[in-house]
Amino acid sequence: MTTEDFLAELAVSLRGPRRHRKRLINEIAAHIDDAIRAELAITAPRVEAERVVLHRLGCADRIARHWNSDRRITRGRRRRRLAAIALAVVVAGALGVTQYAAGKPQLPRQDPPARTRARSAFSPSPTARAEAIVKMWRANLRSGALVDPKRHFPNPSRSTLTSRLGLAAGRFHFTVVKVEVLHPRQAAPVVVIHAKDKHALANSTGAILHLIDPKARTNDDRTGWAYEGFLFEARDSHGVPFLATFNWWRGPHAGGGQWASDPSLLPFPHG
Amino acid sequence: VGREVFSGHLDLLLLSALAGEPRHGWGVIEHVRRRSGGRFDYPEGTIYPALHRLEEERLLRSRWSSVDGRRRRVYELTQRGHRALAGRRQEWHEFALGITAVIEQT
C-alpha cells in the first residue's frame, strides 16, 4: 500500500465536518512525511521506509473508528449543551427578564428602589449585574446563531459604527470606553461609554441608540434591525455601570432588555 | 506494554508529552517513544483523533506552524490542560501505588 492509497482509504472512512476531516488527513500526511524522512536515515530504500511507517501508523480503518467514535461523543455533547442554552433562554423569557413585545420594549426587570430596600450582603453590585447581562446576552447570541444561522442583517461596517458613535458622542456628551464587535454569525457590537451626567445620558439613550443601532421602519419590533445583536453599556465617572440596553434578533427567542442601577435611570418606558 | 493498557492511559501520556513544550503529532510520538524506551506497542495513527478530542475538550490548543518550509499542526496545553494533567498525574500515582502494594505482597 502506498501513502496515497492509505490516505484515500482513511478519507472515505471518516465522518464529521469536512474541515475537521481535512485537517486530520493533512496532519497524518505530515506525520508520514516526517516518519519516512526519519526512517530513511536507517532504511535505505524509500519503498521499505514507507512500508515500515505505514505499518506503525496502523490500519486506516482503525484510525477512522477512533475518530468516528469521538465524533459521535462530541456531537452528543454539543446537542446537550445547545439544549441547556435553549432551556436557559426559555427560563429567562418565562421570568420576564428581557422580552420585547407589542412593538414596545417592556423589558425591565429592575432593582427595587434603593430607599425601600436594604442592600443585603448578597445583592449583586452594578458591575456584577452588568457582567451577568453581558453573559446572558452572549448566550442568547450563541443559541440564536445556532438555530437561525441563515437570517441576514444589513450589518453596517465597523467604520460606519465608529463614525456614528463619534457623532453621538459629540451630540450627547459621552466618551467611548470600548467598542467590541462579536461575530456569532454577523456583527453584534458591544459599546461601552462613560458619561458624567447619568440622567442626561439616560434621557438621551433612545436617541443614541437610534443613531448607532438603527432600525428600518417595519410593522414588527423584531425586524428591520441593522445588527443581529447590540449591547450598549454606560458607566459613571468611577467606571461603574449604571445603565445597559441589549438585544438579539436571531432565533425564536429574539428579544432584548434594559437595566439600570436606579429605576429613574431606565431609558425606556416599562411596567 | 499491550495496546489496551496503552490506550487506557493515552490522554495522560499525550498531556504529559505536551507539558514541557508545544509539539506536533510526530514530535509527540517521538517524545513518548524516547521517554518510554520504546516500550509501547500501539498504532501511531490513533493519537491524532485523541489530540483532536483533547482540543475539543479545551485541554489543548493548536495552530499551523511552518517547520523547514513544511506545515505542521503544533499542539500545546491550555491552562485547563495543565490543571487536568496535574489531576490525572495524581490519580495515576495513587493507582500505581495501590497496584504495586497489592501485586508485591504475593
Coordinates of C-alpha atoms in Angstrom, one line a residue:
Chain A
M1 CA 0.0 0.0 0.0
T2 CA 1.3 3.5 -0.8
T3 CA 0.8 6.6 1.2
E4 CA -1.8 7.9 -1.3
D5 CA -3.8 4.7 -1.0
F6 CA -3.7 4.9 2.7
L7 CA -4.8 8.5 2.9
A8 CA -7.6 7.8 0.3
E9 CA -8.8 4.9 2.3
L10 CA -8.8 6.9 5.5
A11 CA -10.6 9.9 3.8
V12 CA -13.6 7.8 2.8
S13 CA -14.0 6.2 6.2
L14 CA -14.0 9.4 8.2
R15 CA -17.2 11.1 9.5
G16 CA -17.8 14.6 10.7
P17 CA -17.3 18.2 9.4
R18 CA -15.3 18.4 6.2
R19 CA -12.9 21.0 7.7
H20 CA -12.1 18.7 10.6
R21 CA -11.6 15.7 8.4
K22 CA -9.3 17.6 6.0
R23 CA -7.2 18.8 8.9
L24 CA -6.8 15.2 10.2
I25 CA -5.8 14.0 6.8
N26 CA -3.2 16.8 6.4
E27 CA -1.8 16.1 9.8
I28 CA -1.4 12.4 9.1
A29 CA 0.1 13.2 5.7
A30 CA 2.7 15.4 7.5
H31 CA 3.3 12.6 10.0
I32 CA 4.0 10.1 7.2
D33 CA 6.4 12.6 5.6
D34 CA 8.3 13.2 8.9
A35 CA 8.4 9.5 9.7
I36 CA 9.7 8.5 6.2
R37 CA 12.4 11.1 6.5
A38 CA 13.5 9.6 9.8
E39 CA 13.2 6.1 8.6
L40 CA 15.3 6.8 5.5
A41 CA 18.2 7.5 7.8
I42 CA 18.2 3.9 8.9
T43 CA 16.5 2.1 6.0
A44 CA 17.9 2.7 2.6
P45 CA 15.1 2.1 0.1
R46 CA 12.2 4.6 0.2
V47 CA 9.6 1.8 -0.5
E48 CA 10.8 -0.1 2.5
A49 CA 10.7 3.1 4.7
E50 CA 7.2 3.8 3.6
R51 CA 6.1 0.3 4.3
V52 CA 7.5 0.4 7.9
V53 CA 6.0 3.8 8.5
L54 CA 2.5 2.8 7.3
H55 CA 2.7 -0.4 9.4
R56 CA 3.5 1.6 12.5
L57 CA 0.7 4.1 11.8
G58 CA -1.9 1.3 11.9
C59 CA -4.7 0.5 9.5
A60 CA -6.8 3.4 8.2
D61 CA -9.9 1.6 9.4
R62 CA -8.7 1.6 13.0
I63 CA -7.8 5.3 13.0
A64 CA -11.2 6.1 11.4
R65 CA -13.0 4.0 14.1
H66 CA -11.3 6.1 16.9
W67 CA -12.1 9.3 15.0
N68 CA -15.8 8.4 14.3
S69 CA -16.4 7.3 17.9
D70 CA -15.0 10.6 19.2
R71 CA -17.2 12.5 16.7
R72 CA -20.3 10.8 18.0
I73 CA -19.5 11.7 21.6
T74 CA -18.7 15.3 20.6
R75 CA -22.0 15.6 18.7
G76 CA -23.9 14.3 21.7
R77 CA -22.2 16.8 24.0
R78 CA -22.9 19.7 21.6
R79 CA -26.6 18.7 21.4
R80 CA -26.9 18.6 25.2
R81 CA -25.1 22.0 25.5
L82 CA -27.5 23.5 22.9
A83 CA -30.4 22.1 24.8
A84 CA -29.2 23.6 28.0
I85 CA -28.7 27.0 26.4
A86 CA -32.2 26.8 24.8
L87 CA -33.6 25.9 28.2
A88 CA -31.8 28.9 29.9
V89 CA -33.2 31.2 27.2
V90 CA -36.8 29.9 27.8
V91 CA -36.4 30.2 31.5
A92 CA -35.1 33.8 31.2
G93 CA -38.1 34.6 28.9
A94 CA -40.5 33.0 31.3
L95 CA -39.1 35.1 34.2
G96 CA -39.9 38.1 32.1
V97 CA -36.3 39.3 32.3
T98 CA -35.9 40.7 28.8
Q99 CA -38.6 40.3 26.3
Y100 CA -39.8 42.9 23.9
A101 CA -43.4 42.7 22.9
A102 CA -46.1 44.6 21.1
G103 CA -43.7 46.9 19.4
K104 CA -42.5 48.4 22.7
P105 CA -39.6 47.5 24.8
Q106 CA -41.1 46.1 28.0
L107 CA -38.1 44.6 29.3
P108 CA -37.2 45.8 32.6
R109 CA -36.6 43.7 35.4
Q110 CA -35.2 46.4 37.6
D111 CA -33.8 46.6 41.1
P112 CA -36.3 47.8 43.7
P113 CA -35.6 51.4 44.7
A114 CA -32.7 51.7 46.9
R115 CA -34.7 53.6 49.5
T116 CA -37.2 50.8 50.0
R117 CA -34.7 48.0 50.2
A118 CA -31.7 47.5 52.4
R119 CA -29.0 46.2 50.2
S120 CA -28.2 42.7 51.5
A121 CA -24.8 41.2 51.5
F122 CA -25.9 39.0 48.6
S123 CA -27.2 41.8 46.4
P124 CA -25.1 41.8 43.2
S125 CA -23.2 45.0 42.6
P126 CA -23.9 47.1 39.5
T127 CA -20.7 45.7 38.0
A128 CA -21.8 42.1 38.7
R129 CA -25.3 42.9 37.2
A130 CA -23.7 44.3 34.1
E131 CA -21.4 41.3 33.7
A132 CA -24.3 38.9 34.1
I133 CA -26.2 40.8 31.4
V134 CA -23.3 40.6 29.0
K135 CA -23.0 36.8 29.8
M136 CA -26.8 36.3 29.2
W137 CA -26.7 38.4 26.0
R138 CA -23.8 36.4 24.7
A139 CA -25.5 33.1 25.4
N140 CA -28.6 34.3 23.6
L141 CA -26.5 35.4 20.6
R142 CA -24.8 31.9 20.5
S143 CA -28.1 30.0 20.7
G144 CA -29.7 32.3 18.1
A145 CA -26.7 31.8 15.7
L146 CA -27.1 28.0 16.1
V147 CA -30.8 27.8 15.5
D148 CA -31.2 30.6 12.9
P149 CA -27.9 30.9 11.1
K150 CA -29.4 31.9 7.7
R151 CA -31.1 35.2 8.6
H152 CA -29.3 38.1 7.0
F153 CA -28.8 41.5 8.6
P154 CA -27.6 44.7 6.8
N155 CA -24.5 44.5 9.1
P156 CA -23.0 48.0 8.8
S157 CA -19.2 48.1 8.9
R158 CA -17.1 48.8 11.9
S159 CA -16.1 52.2 10.4
T160 CA -19.7 53.1 10.0
L161 CA -20.4 52.2 13.6
T162 CA -17.3 54.2 14.7
S163 CA -18.4 57.3 12.8
R164 CA -22.0 57.1 14.1
L165 CA -20.6 56.7 17.6
G166 CA -18.4 59.8 17.1
L167 CA -21.4 61.7 16.1
A168 CA -23.5 60.5 19.0
A169 CA -20.7 61.1 21.5
G170 CA -20.4 64.8 20.4
R171 CA -24.1 65.3 20.4
F172 CA -24.9 63.6 23.7
H173 CA -21.8 64.3 25.7
F174 CA -20.2 60.9 26.4
T175 CA -16.9 59.3 25.7
V176 CA -16.4 55.9 24.2
V177 CA -14.6 53.4 26.5
K178 CA -14.8 50.3 24.4
V179 CA -16.1 49.0 21.1
E180 CA -16.0 45.3 20.5
V181 CA -17.7 43.6 17.6
L182 CA -18.7 39.9 18.2
H183 CA -19.5 37.7 15.3
P184 CA -22.0 35.0 16.3
R185 CA -22.9 34.9 12.6
Q186 CA -22.6 38.5 11.5
A187 CA -21.7 41.6 13.6
A188 CA -23.0 42.1 17.1
P189 CA -21.4 45.2 18.6
V190 CA -20.7 45.9 22.3
V191 CA -20.4 49.6 23.0
V192 CA -19.3 50.8 26.5
I193 CA -19.3 54.5 27.1
H194 CA -18.6 56.8 30.0
A195 CA -20.9 59.7 30.9
K196 CA -20.7 62.3 33.7
D197 CA -24.4 63.1 33.9
K198 CA -26.3 59.9 34.4
H199 CA -29.8 61.3 34.0
A200 CA -28.9 63.2 30.8
L201 CA -27.4 60.1 29.4
A202 CA -30.5 58.0 30.4
N203 CA -32.8 60.6 28.8
S204 CA -30.7 60.5 25.6
T205 CA -30.3 56.7 25.3
G206 CA -33.2 56.3 22.9
A207 CA -31.8 58.9 20.6
I208 CA -28.3 57.5 20.9
L209 CA -29.4 54.0 20.0
H210 CA -31.4 55.4 17.1
L211 CA -28.1 56.6 15.7
I212 CA -25.8 53.7 16.5
D213 CA -28.2 50.7 16.4
P214 CA -30.6 51.8 13.7
K215 CA -33.8 50.0 12.8
A216 CA -35.7 50.3 9.5
R217 CA -39.4 51.0 9.7
T218 CA -41.4 47.8 9.8
N219 CA -44.6 46.8 11.5
D220 CA -42.7 44.4 13.7
D221 CA -40.4 45.4 16.6
R222 CA -38.4 42.3 16.0
T223 CA -37.4 43.1 12.4
G224 CA -35.6 45.8 10.5
W225 CA -32.6 45.9 12.8
A226 CA -29.2 46.6 11.3
Y227 CA -27.3 44.2 13.6
E228 CA -28.1 40.7 14.8
G229 CA -27.4 41.9 18.3
F230 CA -26.3 45.1 20.1
L231 CA -25.3 45.8 23.7
F232 CA -24.9 49.3 25.0
E233 CA -23.5 49.9 28.5
A234 CA -23.0 53.3 30.2
R235 CA -20.6 53.8 33.1
D236 CA -20.2 56.6 35.6
S237 CA -17.1 58.6 36.3
H238 CA -15.8 55.8 38.6
G239 CA -16.2 53.3 35.8
V240 CA -19.3 51.7 37.5
P241 CA -22.0 50.6 35.1
F242 CA -25.4 52.4 35.7
L243 CA -27.3 51.5 32.5
A244 CA -27.4 48.9 29.9
T245 CA -29.6 48.1 26.9
F246 CA -29.3 45.0 24.8
N247 CA -31.0 42.9 22.1
W248 CA -30.5 39.8 20.0
W249 CA -32.6 39.1 16.9
R250 CA -31.9 35.6 15.7
G251 CA -33.9 32.6 16.6
P252 CA -37.4 32.0 18.1
H253 CA -36.4 33.7 21.4
A254 CA -35.3 37.0 19.9
G255 CA -35.6 39.9 22.3
G256 CA -33.9 42.5 24.4
G257 CA -33.9 44.4 27.6
Q258 CA -32.8 47.3 29.7
W259 CA -31.2 47.6 33.1
A260 CA -30.3 50.5 35.3
S261 CA -28.8 50.7 38.7
D262 CA -31.7 53.0 39.7
P263 CA -35.2 52.8 38.2
S264 CA -35.1 56.5 37.5
L265 CA -32.3 55.9 35.0
L266 CA -34.2 53.3 32.9
P267 CA -34.2 54.8 29.4
F268 CA -37.5 53.2 28.1
P269 CA -41.0 53.0 29.5
H270 CA -41.7 49.9 31.4
G271 CA -44.1 48.1 33.5
Chain B
V1 CA 3.2 -3.0 27.0
G2 CA 0.0 -4.1 25.3
R3 CA -2.3 -1.9 23.2
E4 CA -5.2 -2.0 25.6
V5 CA -3.1 -0.9 28.6
F6 CA -1.6 1.9 26.5
S7 CA -4.9 3.2 25.1
G8 CA -6.3 3.3 28.7
H9 CA -3.6 5.9 29.5
L10 CA -3.3 7.6 26.2
D11 CA -4.7 11.0 27.4
L12 CA -2.3 11.2 30.3
L13 CA 0.6 10.3 28.0
L14 CA -0.3 13.0 25.5
L15 CA -0.9 15.7 28.1
S16 CA 2.4 14.8 29.7
A17 CA 4.3 14.9 26.4
L18 CA 2.9 18.4 25.7
A19 CA 3.6 19.7 29.3
G20 CA 7.2 20.8 28.6
E21 CA 6.8 22.4 25.2
P22 CA 4.5 22.6 22.2
R23 CA 4.9 19.7 19.7
H24 CA 3.3 18.4 16.5
G25 CA 1.9 14.9 16.3
W26 CA 5.1 13.3 15.1
G27 CA 7.0 15.1 17.8
V28 CA 4.6 13.8 20.5
I29 CA 5.1 10.2 19.2
E30 CA 8.9 10.5 19.2
H31 CA 8.9 12.0 22.7
V32 CA 6.8 9.2 24.0
R33 CA 9.0 6.6 22.3
R34 CA 12.2 8.1 23.6
R35 CA 11.0 8.6 27.2
S36 CA 9.4 5.2 27.4
G37 CA 12.3 3.4 25.8
G38 CA 10.1 2.1 23.1
R39 CA 8.0 0.0 25.5
F40 CA 4.6 0.8 24.0
D41 CA 3.2 -1.1 21.1
Y42 CA 0.3 0.9 19.5
P43 CA -0.8 2.1 16.1
E44 CA 0.6 5.6 16.0
G45 CA -2.2 7.0 13.9
T46 CA -4.6 6.7 16.7
I47 CA -3.0 9.6 18.6
Y48 CA -4.4 12.1 16.1
P49 CA -8.1 11.5 16.9
A50 CA -7.1 11.7 20.6
L51 CA -5.3 15.1 20.0
H52 CA -8.4 16.4 18.3
R53 CA -10.6 15.2 21.1
L54 CA -8.4 16.8 23.8
E55 CA -8.5 20.0 21.8
E56 CA -12.3 19.9 21.7
E57 CA -12.3 19.4 25.4
R58 CA -10.2 22.6 25.6
L59 CA -7.3 20.8 27.2
L60 CA -5.1 21.6 24.2
R61 CA -5.0 24.3 21.6
S62 CA -3.3 24.0 18.2
R63 CA -2.1 26.1 15.3
W64 CA -0.4 25.5 11.9
S65 CA 3.3 26.2 12.0
S66 CA 6.0 26.1 9.4
V67 CA 8.9 23.8 10.1
D68 CA 11.7 23.8 7.4
G69 CA 9.0 25.0 5.0
R70 CA 6.7 22.2 5.9
R71 CA 3.3 22.9 7.6
R72 CA 2.8 21.1 10.9
R73 CA 0.0 21.3 13.3
V74 CA 1.5 22.2 16.7
Y75 CA -0.3 21.4 19.9
E76 CA 0.2 22.9 23.4
L77 CA -1.5 22.6 26.7
T78 CA -4.1 25.2 27.8
Q79 CA -4.4 26.3 31.4
R80 CA -7.3 23.8 31.7
G81 CA -5.0 21.2 30.3
H82 CA -2.3 21.9 32.9
R83 CA -4.9 21.5 35.6
A84 CA -6.2 18.3 34.1
L85 CA -2.7 16.9 33.8
A86 CA -2.0 17.6 37.5
G87 CA -5.2 15.8 38.5
R88 CA -4.5 12.8 36.3
R89 CA -0.9 12.5 37.4
Q90 CA -2.1 12.4 41.0
E91 CA -4.7 9.7 40.1
W92 CA -2.1 7.7 38.3
H93 CA 0.3 7.8 41.2
E94 CA -2.4 6.7 43.6
F95 CA -3.4 3.9 41.2
A96 CA 0.2 2.8 40.7
L97 CA 0.8 2.8 44.5
G98 CA -2.3 0.7 45.1
I99 CA -1.4 -1.8 42.3
T100 CA 2.2 -2.1 43.5
A101 CA 1.1 -2.7 47.1
V102 CA -1.2 -5.5 46.0
I103 CA 1.0 -7.3 43.5
E104 CA 4.2 -7.2 45.5
Q105 CA 2.7 -8.7 48.7
T106 CA 2.2 -12.0 46.9

